[in-house]
Short mmCIF file of the C-alpha atoms (twelve columns), coordinates in Angstrom:
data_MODEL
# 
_entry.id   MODEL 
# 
loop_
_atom_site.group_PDB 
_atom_site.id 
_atom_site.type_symbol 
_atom_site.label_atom_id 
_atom_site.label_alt_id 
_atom_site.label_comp_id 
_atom_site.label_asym_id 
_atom_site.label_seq_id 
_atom_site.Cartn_x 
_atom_site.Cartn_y 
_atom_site.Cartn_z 
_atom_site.pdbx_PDB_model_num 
ATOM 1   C CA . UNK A 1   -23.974 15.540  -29.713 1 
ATOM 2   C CA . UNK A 2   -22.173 18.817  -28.649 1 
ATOM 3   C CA . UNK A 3   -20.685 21.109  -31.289 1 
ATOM 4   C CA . UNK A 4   -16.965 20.959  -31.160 1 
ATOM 5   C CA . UNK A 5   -15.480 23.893  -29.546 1 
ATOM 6   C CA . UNK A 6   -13.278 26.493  -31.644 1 
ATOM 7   C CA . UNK A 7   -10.635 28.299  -30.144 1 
ATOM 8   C CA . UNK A 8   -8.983  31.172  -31.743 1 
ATOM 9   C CA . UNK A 9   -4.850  31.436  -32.162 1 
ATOM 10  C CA . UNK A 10  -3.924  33.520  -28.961 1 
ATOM 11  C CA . UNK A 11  -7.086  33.959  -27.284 1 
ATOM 12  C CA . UNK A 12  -5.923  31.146  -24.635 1 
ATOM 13  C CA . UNK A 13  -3.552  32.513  -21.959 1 
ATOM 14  C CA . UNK A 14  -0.387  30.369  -21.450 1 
ATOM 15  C CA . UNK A 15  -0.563  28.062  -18.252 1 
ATOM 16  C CA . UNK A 16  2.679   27.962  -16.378 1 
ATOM 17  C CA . UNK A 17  3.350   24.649  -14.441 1 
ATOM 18  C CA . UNK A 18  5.314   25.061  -11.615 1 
ATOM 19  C CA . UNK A 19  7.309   21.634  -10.698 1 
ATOM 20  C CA . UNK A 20  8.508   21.549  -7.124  1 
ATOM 21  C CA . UNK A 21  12.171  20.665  -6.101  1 
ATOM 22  C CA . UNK A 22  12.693  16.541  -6.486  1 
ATOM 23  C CA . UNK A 23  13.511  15.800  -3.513  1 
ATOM 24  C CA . UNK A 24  16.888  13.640  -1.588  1 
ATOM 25  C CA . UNK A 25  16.240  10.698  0.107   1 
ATOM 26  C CA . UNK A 26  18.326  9.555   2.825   1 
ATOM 27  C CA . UNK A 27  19.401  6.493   2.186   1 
ATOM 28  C CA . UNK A 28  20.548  5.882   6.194   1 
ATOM 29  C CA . UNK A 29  17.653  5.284   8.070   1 
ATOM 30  C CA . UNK A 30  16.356  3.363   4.905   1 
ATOM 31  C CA . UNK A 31  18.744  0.757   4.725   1 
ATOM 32  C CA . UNK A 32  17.241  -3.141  4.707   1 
ATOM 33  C CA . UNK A 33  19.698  -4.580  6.786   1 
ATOM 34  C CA . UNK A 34  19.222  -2.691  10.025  1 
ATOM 35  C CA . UNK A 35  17.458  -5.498  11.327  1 
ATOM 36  C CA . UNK A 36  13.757  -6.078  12.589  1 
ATOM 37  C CA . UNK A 37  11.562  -4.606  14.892  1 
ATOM 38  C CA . UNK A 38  8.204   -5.490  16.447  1 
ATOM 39  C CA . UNK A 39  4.972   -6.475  14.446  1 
ATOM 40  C CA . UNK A 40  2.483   -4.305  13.858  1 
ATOM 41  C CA . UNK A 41  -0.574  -4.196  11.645  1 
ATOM 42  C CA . UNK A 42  -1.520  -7.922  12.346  1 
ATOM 43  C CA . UNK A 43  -4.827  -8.479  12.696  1 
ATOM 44  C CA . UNK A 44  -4.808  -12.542 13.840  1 
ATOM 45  C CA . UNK A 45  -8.646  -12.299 14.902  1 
ATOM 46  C CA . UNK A 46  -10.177 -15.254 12.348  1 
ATOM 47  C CA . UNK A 47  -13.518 -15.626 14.230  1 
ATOM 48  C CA . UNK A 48  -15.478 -15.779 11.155  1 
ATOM 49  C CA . UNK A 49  -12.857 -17.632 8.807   1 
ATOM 50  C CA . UNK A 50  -12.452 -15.120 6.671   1 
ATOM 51  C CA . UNK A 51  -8.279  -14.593 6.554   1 
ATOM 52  C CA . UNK A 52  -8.246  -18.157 6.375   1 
ATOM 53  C CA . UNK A 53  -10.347 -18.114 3.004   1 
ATOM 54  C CA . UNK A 54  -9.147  -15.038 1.615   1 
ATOM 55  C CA . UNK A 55  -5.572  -17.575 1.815   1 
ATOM 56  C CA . UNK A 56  -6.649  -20.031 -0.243  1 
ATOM 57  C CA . UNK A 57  -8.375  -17.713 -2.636  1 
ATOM 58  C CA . UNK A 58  -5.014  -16.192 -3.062  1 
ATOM 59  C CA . UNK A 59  -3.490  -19.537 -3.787  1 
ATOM 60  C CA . UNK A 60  -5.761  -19.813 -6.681  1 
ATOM 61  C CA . UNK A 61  -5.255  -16.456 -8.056  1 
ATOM 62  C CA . UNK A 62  -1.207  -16.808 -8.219  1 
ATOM 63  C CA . UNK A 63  -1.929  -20.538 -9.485  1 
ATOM 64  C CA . UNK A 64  -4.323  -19.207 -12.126 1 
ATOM 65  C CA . UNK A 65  -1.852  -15.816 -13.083 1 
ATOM 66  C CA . UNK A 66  -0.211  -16.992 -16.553 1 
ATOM 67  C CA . UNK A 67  -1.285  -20.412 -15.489 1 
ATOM 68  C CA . UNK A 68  -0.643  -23.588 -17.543 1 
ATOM 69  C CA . UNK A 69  -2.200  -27.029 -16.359 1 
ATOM 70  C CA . UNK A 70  -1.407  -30.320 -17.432 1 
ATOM 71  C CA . UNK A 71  -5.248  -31.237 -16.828 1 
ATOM 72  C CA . UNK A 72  -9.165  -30.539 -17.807 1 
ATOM 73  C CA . UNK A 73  -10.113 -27.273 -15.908 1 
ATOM 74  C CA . UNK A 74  -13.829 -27.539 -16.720 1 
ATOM 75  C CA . UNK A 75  -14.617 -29.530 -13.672 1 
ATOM 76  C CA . UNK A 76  -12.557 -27.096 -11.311 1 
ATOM 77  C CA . UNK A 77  -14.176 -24.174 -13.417 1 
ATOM 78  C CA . UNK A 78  -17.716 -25.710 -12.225 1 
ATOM 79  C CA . UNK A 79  -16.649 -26.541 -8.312  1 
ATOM 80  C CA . UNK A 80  -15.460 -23.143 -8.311  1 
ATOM 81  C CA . UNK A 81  -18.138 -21.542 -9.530  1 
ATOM 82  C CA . UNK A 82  -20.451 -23.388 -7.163  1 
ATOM 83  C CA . UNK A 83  -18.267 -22.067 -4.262  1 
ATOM 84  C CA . UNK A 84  -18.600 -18.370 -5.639  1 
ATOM 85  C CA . UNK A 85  -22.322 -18.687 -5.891  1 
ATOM 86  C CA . UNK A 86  -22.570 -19.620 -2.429  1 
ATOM 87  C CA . UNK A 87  -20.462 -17.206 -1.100  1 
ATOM 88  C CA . UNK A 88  -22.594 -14.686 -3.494  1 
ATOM 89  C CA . UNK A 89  -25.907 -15.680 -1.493  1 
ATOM 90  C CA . UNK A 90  -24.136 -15.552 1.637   1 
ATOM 91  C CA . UNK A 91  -22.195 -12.125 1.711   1 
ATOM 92  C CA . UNK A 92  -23.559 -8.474  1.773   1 
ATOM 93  C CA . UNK A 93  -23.615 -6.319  -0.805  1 
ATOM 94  C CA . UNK A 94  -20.468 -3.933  -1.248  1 
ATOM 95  C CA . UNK A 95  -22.227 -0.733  0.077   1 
ATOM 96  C CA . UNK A 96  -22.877 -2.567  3.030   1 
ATOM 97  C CA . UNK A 97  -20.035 -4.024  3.630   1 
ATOM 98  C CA . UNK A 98  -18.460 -0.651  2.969   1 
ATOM 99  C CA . UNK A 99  -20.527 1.510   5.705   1 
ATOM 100 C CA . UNK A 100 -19.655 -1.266  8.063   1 
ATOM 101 C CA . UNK A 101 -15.850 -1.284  7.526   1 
ATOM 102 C CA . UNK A 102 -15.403 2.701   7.834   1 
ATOM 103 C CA . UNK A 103 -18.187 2.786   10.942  1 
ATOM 104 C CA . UNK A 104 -16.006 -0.239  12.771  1 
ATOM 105 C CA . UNK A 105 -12.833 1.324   11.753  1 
ATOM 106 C CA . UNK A 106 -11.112 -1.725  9.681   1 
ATOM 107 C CA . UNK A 107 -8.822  0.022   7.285   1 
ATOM 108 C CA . UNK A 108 -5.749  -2.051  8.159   1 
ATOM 109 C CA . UNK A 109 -7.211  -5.378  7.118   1 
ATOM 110 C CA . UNK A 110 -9.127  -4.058  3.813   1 
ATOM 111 C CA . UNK A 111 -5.682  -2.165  2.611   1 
ATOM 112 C CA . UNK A 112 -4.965  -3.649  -0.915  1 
ATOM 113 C CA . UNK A 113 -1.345  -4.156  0.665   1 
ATOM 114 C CA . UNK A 114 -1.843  -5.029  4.554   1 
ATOM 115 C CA . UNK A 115 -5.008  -6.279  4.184   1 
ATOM 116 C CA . UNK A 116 -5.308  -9.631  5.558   1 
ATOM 117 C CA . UNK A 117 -9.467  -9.404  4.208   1 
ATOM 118 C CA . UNK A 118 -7.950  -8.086  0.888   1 
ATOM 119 C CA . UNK A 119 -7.302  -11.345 -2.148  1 
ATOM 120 C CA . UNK A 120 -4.758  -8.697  -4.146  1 
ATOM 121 C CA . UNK A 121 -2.733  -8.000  -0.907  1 
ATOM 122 C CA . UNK A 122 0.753   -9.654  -0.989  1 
ATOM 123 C CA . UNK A 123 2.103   -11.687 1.851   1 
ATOM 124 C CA . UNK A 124 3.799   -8.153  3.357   1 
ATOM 125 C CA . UNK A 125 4.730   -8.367  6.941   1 
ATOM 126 C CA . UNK A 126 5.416   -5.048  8.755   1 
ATOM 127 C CA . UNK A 127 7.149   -4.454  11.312  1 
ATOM 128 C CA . UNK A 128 8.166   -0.968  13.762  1 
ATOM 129 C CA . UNK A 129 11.703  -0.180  14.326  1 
ATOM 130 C CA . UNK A 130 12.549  1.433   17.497  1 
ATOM 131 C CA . UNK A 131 13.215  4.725   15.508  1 
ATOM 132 C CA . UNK A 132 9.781   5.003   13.653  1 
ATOM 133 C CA . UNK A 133 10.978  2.825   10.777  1 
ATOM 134 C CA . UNK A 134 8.598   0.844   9.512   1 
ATOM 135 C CA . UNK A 135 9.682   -2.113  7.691   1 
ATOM 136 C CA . UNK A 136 8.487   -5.226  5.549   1 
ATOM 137 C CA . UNK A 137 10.257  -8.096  3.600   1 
ATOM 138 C CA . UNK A 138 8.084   -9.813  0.954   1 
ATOM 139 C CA . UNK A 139 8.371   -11.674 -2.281  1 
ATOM 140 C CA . UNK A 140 5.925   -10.811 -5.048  1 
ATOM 141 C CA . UNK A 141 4.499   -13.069 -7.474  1 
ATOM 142 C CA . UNK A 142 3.653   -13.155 -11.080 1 
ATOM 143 C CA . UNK A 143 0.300   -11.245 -10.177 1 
ATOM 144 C CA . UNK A 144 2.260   -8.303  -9.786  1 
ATOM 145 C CA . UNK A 145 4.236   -8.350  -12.798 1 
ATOM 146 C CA . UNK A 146 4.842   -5.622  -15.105 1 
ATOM 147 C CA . UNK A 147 7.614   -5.919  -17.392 1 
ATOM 148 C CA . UNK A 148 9.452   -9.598  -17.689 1 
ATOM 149 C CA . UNK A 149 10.736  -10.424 -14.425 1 
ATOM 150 C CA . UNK A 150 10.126  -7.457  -12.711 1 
ATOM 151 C CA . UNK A 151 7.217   -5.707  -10.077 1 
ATOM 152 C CA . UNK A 152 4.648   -3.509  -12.320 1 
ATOM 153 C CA . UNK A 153 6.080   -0.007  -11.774 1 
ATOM 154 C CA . UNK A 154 2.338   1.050   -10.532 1 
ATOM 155 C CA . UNK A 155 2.433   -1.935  -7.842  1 
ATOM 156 C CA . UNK A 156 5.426   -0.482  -6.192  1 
ATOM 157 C CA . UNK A 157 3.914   2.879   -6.346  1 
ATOM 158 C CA . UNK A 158 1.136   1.261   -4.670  1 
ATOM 159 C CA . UNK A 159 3.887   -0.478  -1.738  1 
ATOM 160 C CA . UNK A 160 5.012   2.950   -1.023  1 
ATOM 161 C CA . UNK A 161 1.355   4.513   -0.544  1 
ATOM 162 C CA . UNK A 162 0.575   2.112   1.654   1 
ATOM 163 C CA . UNK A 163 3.943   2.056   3.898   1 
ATOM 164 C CA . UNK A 164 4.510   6.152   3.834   1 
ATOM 165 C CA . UNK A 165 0.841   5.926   4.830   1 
ATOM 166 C CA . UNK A 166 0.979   3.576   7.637   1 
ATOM 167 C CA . UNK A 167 4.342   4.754   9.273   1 
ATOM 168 C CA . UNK A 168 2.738   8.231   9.214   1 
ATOM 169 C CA . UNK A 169 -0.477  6.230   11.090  1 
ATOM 170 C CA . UNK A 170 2.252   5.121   13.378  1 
ATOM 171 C CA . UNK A 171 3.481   8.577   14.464  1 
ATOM 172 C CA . UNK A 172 0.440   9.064   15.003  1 
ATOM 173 C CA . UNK A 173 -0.158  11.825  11.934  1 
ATOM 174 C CA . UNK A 174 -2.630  10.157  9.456   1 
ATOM 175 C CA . UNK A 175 -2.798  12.013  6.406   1 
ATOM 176 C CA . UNK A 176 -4.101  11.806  2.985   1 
ATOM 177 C CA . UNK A 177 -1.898  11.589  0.205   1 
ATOM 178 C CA . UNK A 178 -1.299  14.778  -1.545  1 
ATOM 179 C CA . UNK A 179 1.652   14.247  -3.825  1 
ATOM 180 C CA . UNK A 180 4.009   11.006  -4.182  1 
ATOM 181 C CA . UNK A 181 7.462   11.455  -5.885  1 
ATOM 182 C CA . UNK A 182 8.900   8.359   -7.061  1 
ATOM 183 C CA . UNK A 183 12.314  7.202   -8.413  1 
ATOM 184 C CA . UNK A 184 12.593  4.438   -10.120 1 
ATOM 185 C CA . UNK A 185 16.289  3.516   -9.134  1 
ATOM 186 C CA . UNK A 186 16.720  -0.113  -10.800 1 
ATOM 187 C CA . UNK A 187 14.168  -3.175  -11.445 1 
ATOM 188 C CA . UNK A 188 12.428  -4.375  -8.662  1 
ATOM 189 C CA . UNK A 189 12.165  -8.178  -8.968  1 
ATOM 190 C CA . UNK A 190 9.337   -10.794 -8.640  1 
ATOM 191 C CA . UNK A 191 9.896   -14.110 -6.939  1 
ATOM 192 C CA . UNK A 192 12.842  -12.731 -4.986  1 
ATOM 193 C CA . UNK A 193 12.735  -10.831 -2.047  1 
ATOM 194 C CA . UNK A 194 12.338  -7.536  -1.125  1 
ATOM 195 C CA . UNK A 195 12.492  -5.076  1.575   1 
ATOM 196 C CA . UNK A 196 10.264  -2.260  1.496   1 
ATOM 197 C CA . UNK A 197 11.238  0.233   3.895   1 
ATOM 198 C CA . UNK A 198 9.201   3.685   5.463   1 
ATOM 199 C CA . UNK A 199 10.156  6.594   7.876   1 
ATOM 200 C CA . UNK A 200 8.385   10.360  8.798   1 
ATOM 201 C CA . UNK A 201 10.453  13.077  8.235   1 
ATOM 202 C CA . UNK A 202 8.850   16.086  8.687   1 
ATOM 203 C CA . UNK A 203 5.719   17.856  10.241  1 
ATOM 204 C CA . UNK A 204 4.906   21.495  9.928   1 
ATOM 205 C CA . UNK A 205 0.953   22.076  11.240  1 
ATOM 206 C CA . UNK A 206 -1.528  19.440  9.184   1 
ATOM 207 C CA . UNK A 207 1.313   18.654  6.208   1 
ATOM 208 C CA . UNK A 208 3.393   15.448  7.164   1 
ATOM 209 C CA . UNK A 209 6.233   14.440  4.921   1 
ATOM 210 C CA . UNK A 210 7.498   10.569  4.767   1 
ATOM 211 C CA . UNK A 211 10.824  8.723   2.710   1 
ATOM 212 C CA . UNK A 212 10.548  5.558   1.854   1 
ATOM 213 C CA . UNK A 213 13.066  2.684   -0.138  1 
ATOM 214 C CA . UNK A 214 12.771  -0.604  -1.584  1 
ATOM 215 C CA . UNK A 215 15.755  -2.828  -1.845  1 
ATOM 216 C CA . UNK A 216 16.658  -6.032  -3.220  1 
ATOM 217 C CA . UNK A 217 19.647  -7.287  -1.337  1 
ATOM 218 C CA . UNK A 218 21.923  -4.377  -1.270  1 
ATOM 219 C CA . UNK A 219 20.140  -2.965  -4.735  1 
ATOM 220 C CA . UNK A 220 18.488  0.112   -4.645  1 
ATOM 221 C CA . UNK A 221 14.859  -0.334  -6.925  1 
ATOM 222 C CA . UNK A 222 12.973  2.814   -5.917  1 
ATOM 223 C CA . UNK A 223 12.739  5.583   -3.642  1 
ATOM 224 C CA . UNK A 224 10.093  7.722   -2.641  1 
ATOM 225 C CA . UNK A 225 9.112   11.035  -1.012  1 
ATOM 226 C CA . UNK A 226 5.014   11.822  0.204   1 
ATOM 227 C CA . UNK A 227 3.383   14.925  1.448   1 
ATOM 228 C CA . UNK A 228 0.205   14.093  3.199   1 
ATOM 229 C CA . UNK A 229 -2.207  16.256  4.834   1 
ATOM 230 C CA . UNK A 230 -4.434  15.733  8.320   1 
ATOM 231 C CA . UNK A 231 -8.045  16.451  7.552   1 
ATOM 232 C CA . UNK A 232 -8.124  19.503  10.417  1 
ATOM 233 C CA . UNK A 233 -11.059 17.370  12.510  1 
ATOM 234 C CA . UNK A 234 -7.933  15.084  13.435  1 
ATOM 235 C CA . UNK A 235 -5.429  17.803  14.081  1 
ATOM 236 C CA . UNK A 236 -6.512  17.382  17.775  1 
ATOM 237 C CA . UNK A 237 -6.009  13.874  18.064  1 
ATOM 238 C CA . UNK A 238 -2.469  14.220  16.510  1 
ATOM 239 C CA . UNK A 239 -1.605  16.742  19.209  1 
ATOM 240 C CA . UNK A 240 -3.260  14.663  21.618  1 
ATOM 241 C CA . UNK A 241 -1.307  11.397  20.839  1 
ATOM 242 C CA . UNK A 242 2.430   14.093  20.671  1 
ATOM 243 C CA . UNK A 243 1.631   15.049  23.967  1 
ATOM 244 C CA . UNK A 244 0.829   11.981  25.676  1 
ATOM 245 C CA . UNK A 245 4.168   10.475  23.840  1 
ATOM 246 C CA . UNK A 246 6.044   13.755  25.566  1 
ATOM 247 C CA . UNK A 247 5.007   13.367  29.090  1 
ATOM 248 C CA . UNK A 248 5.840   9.414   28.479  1 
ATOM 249 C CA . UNK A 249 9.452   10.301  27.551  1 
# 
């Protein structure tokens, strides 16, 4: 076991934190009742079955969330397990299956929100304004509870990742996330809907900035601001994608 370190009064120099500016979020471009645009981020290619299963095993998890069951669950414990086990011999292992999804490109369906391969995505629906607004309506159930009645506060920090992120995609400016500046405006509610809305606002070289809302009805829950950064190997293909959208205009 290490010694504990001692540290003398005043031989440790002050570190000064410097916050940035919280930023404003407009509200206009956000608002859920502009209306819907056109799908995107659907992936309806079922081949192998898998979306189809990955439904029903999401039945069972919001079934099974809180649950309470007027009947013997051993022998549904059992068929289940039986299921698992063969779906256990039958899959490859996670680094495999990992290698394979970044080498084929399949982030959209493996997204913990989008993801239509994913068990903890929620039923989310996007779809592309004409504008660049990306939108979704959803209703989120008690798996993604946090206080009584209302969407865990780290869940709808998670929603806004995952929209800033894709309407960024959309512009064609993927970024990783460097910061994400929430307000928490009012409860967010489970079991009623919600519209979870996304726009870009800003580009200056490999730094993209993105807004995003989520509204209940007219209710304001939460607003958000993201800086994300272009890894400089797809700075070209950003330019290349502006371009080609310039000389389509």
């Amino acid at each position: 076991m290490n010694d504990p370190v001692t540290v003398e009064p005043g031989t440790v120099e002050p570190v000064t934190v410097v916050r940035r500016d919280r930023p404003t979020v407009d509200l206009g471009p956000l608002d859920p009742a502009r209306g819907t645009g056109r799908p995107v981020d659907r992936d309806d290619d079922d081949e192998a079955g898998l979306y189809a299963l990955v439904e029903q095993v999401r039945r069972i998890r919001a079934l099974t969330t809180g649950g309470m069951f007027d009947t013997d669950l051993g022998p549904l414990t059992d068929r289940i397990r039986r299921v698992a086990d063969e779906l256990e011999a039958a899959s490859a292992s996670p680094e495999q299956r990992q290698e394979v999804n970044w080498r084929e490109r399949r982030y959209a369906s493996n997204c913990p929100i989008i993801g239509r391969s994913n068990v903890l995505a929620p039923p989310a629906e996007f779809e592309l304004l004409d504008d660049g607004t990306l939108r979704a309506e959803m209703t989120l159930g008690l798996e993604y509870q946090g206080p009584p009645g209302c969407v865990h506060g780290g869940v709808v920090a998670l929603l806004f990742d995952a929209a800033l992120g894709r309407v960024n995609h959309h512009a064609g400016t993927t970024g990783m996330t460097m910061y994400l500046d929430l307000d928490y405006r009012s409860p967010t509610p489970i079991l009623e809907p919600i519209v979870v809305t996304a726009r870009q606002v800003r580009v200056d070289g490999r730094k993209v900035w993105s807004q995003g809302a989520v509204h209940a009805g007219d209710r304001l829950c939460a607003t958000a601001e993201g800086l994300f950064v272009m890894p400089a190997e797809w700075v070209a293909a950003y330019r290349q994608h502006r371009d080609e959208g310039a000389g389509e205009g």
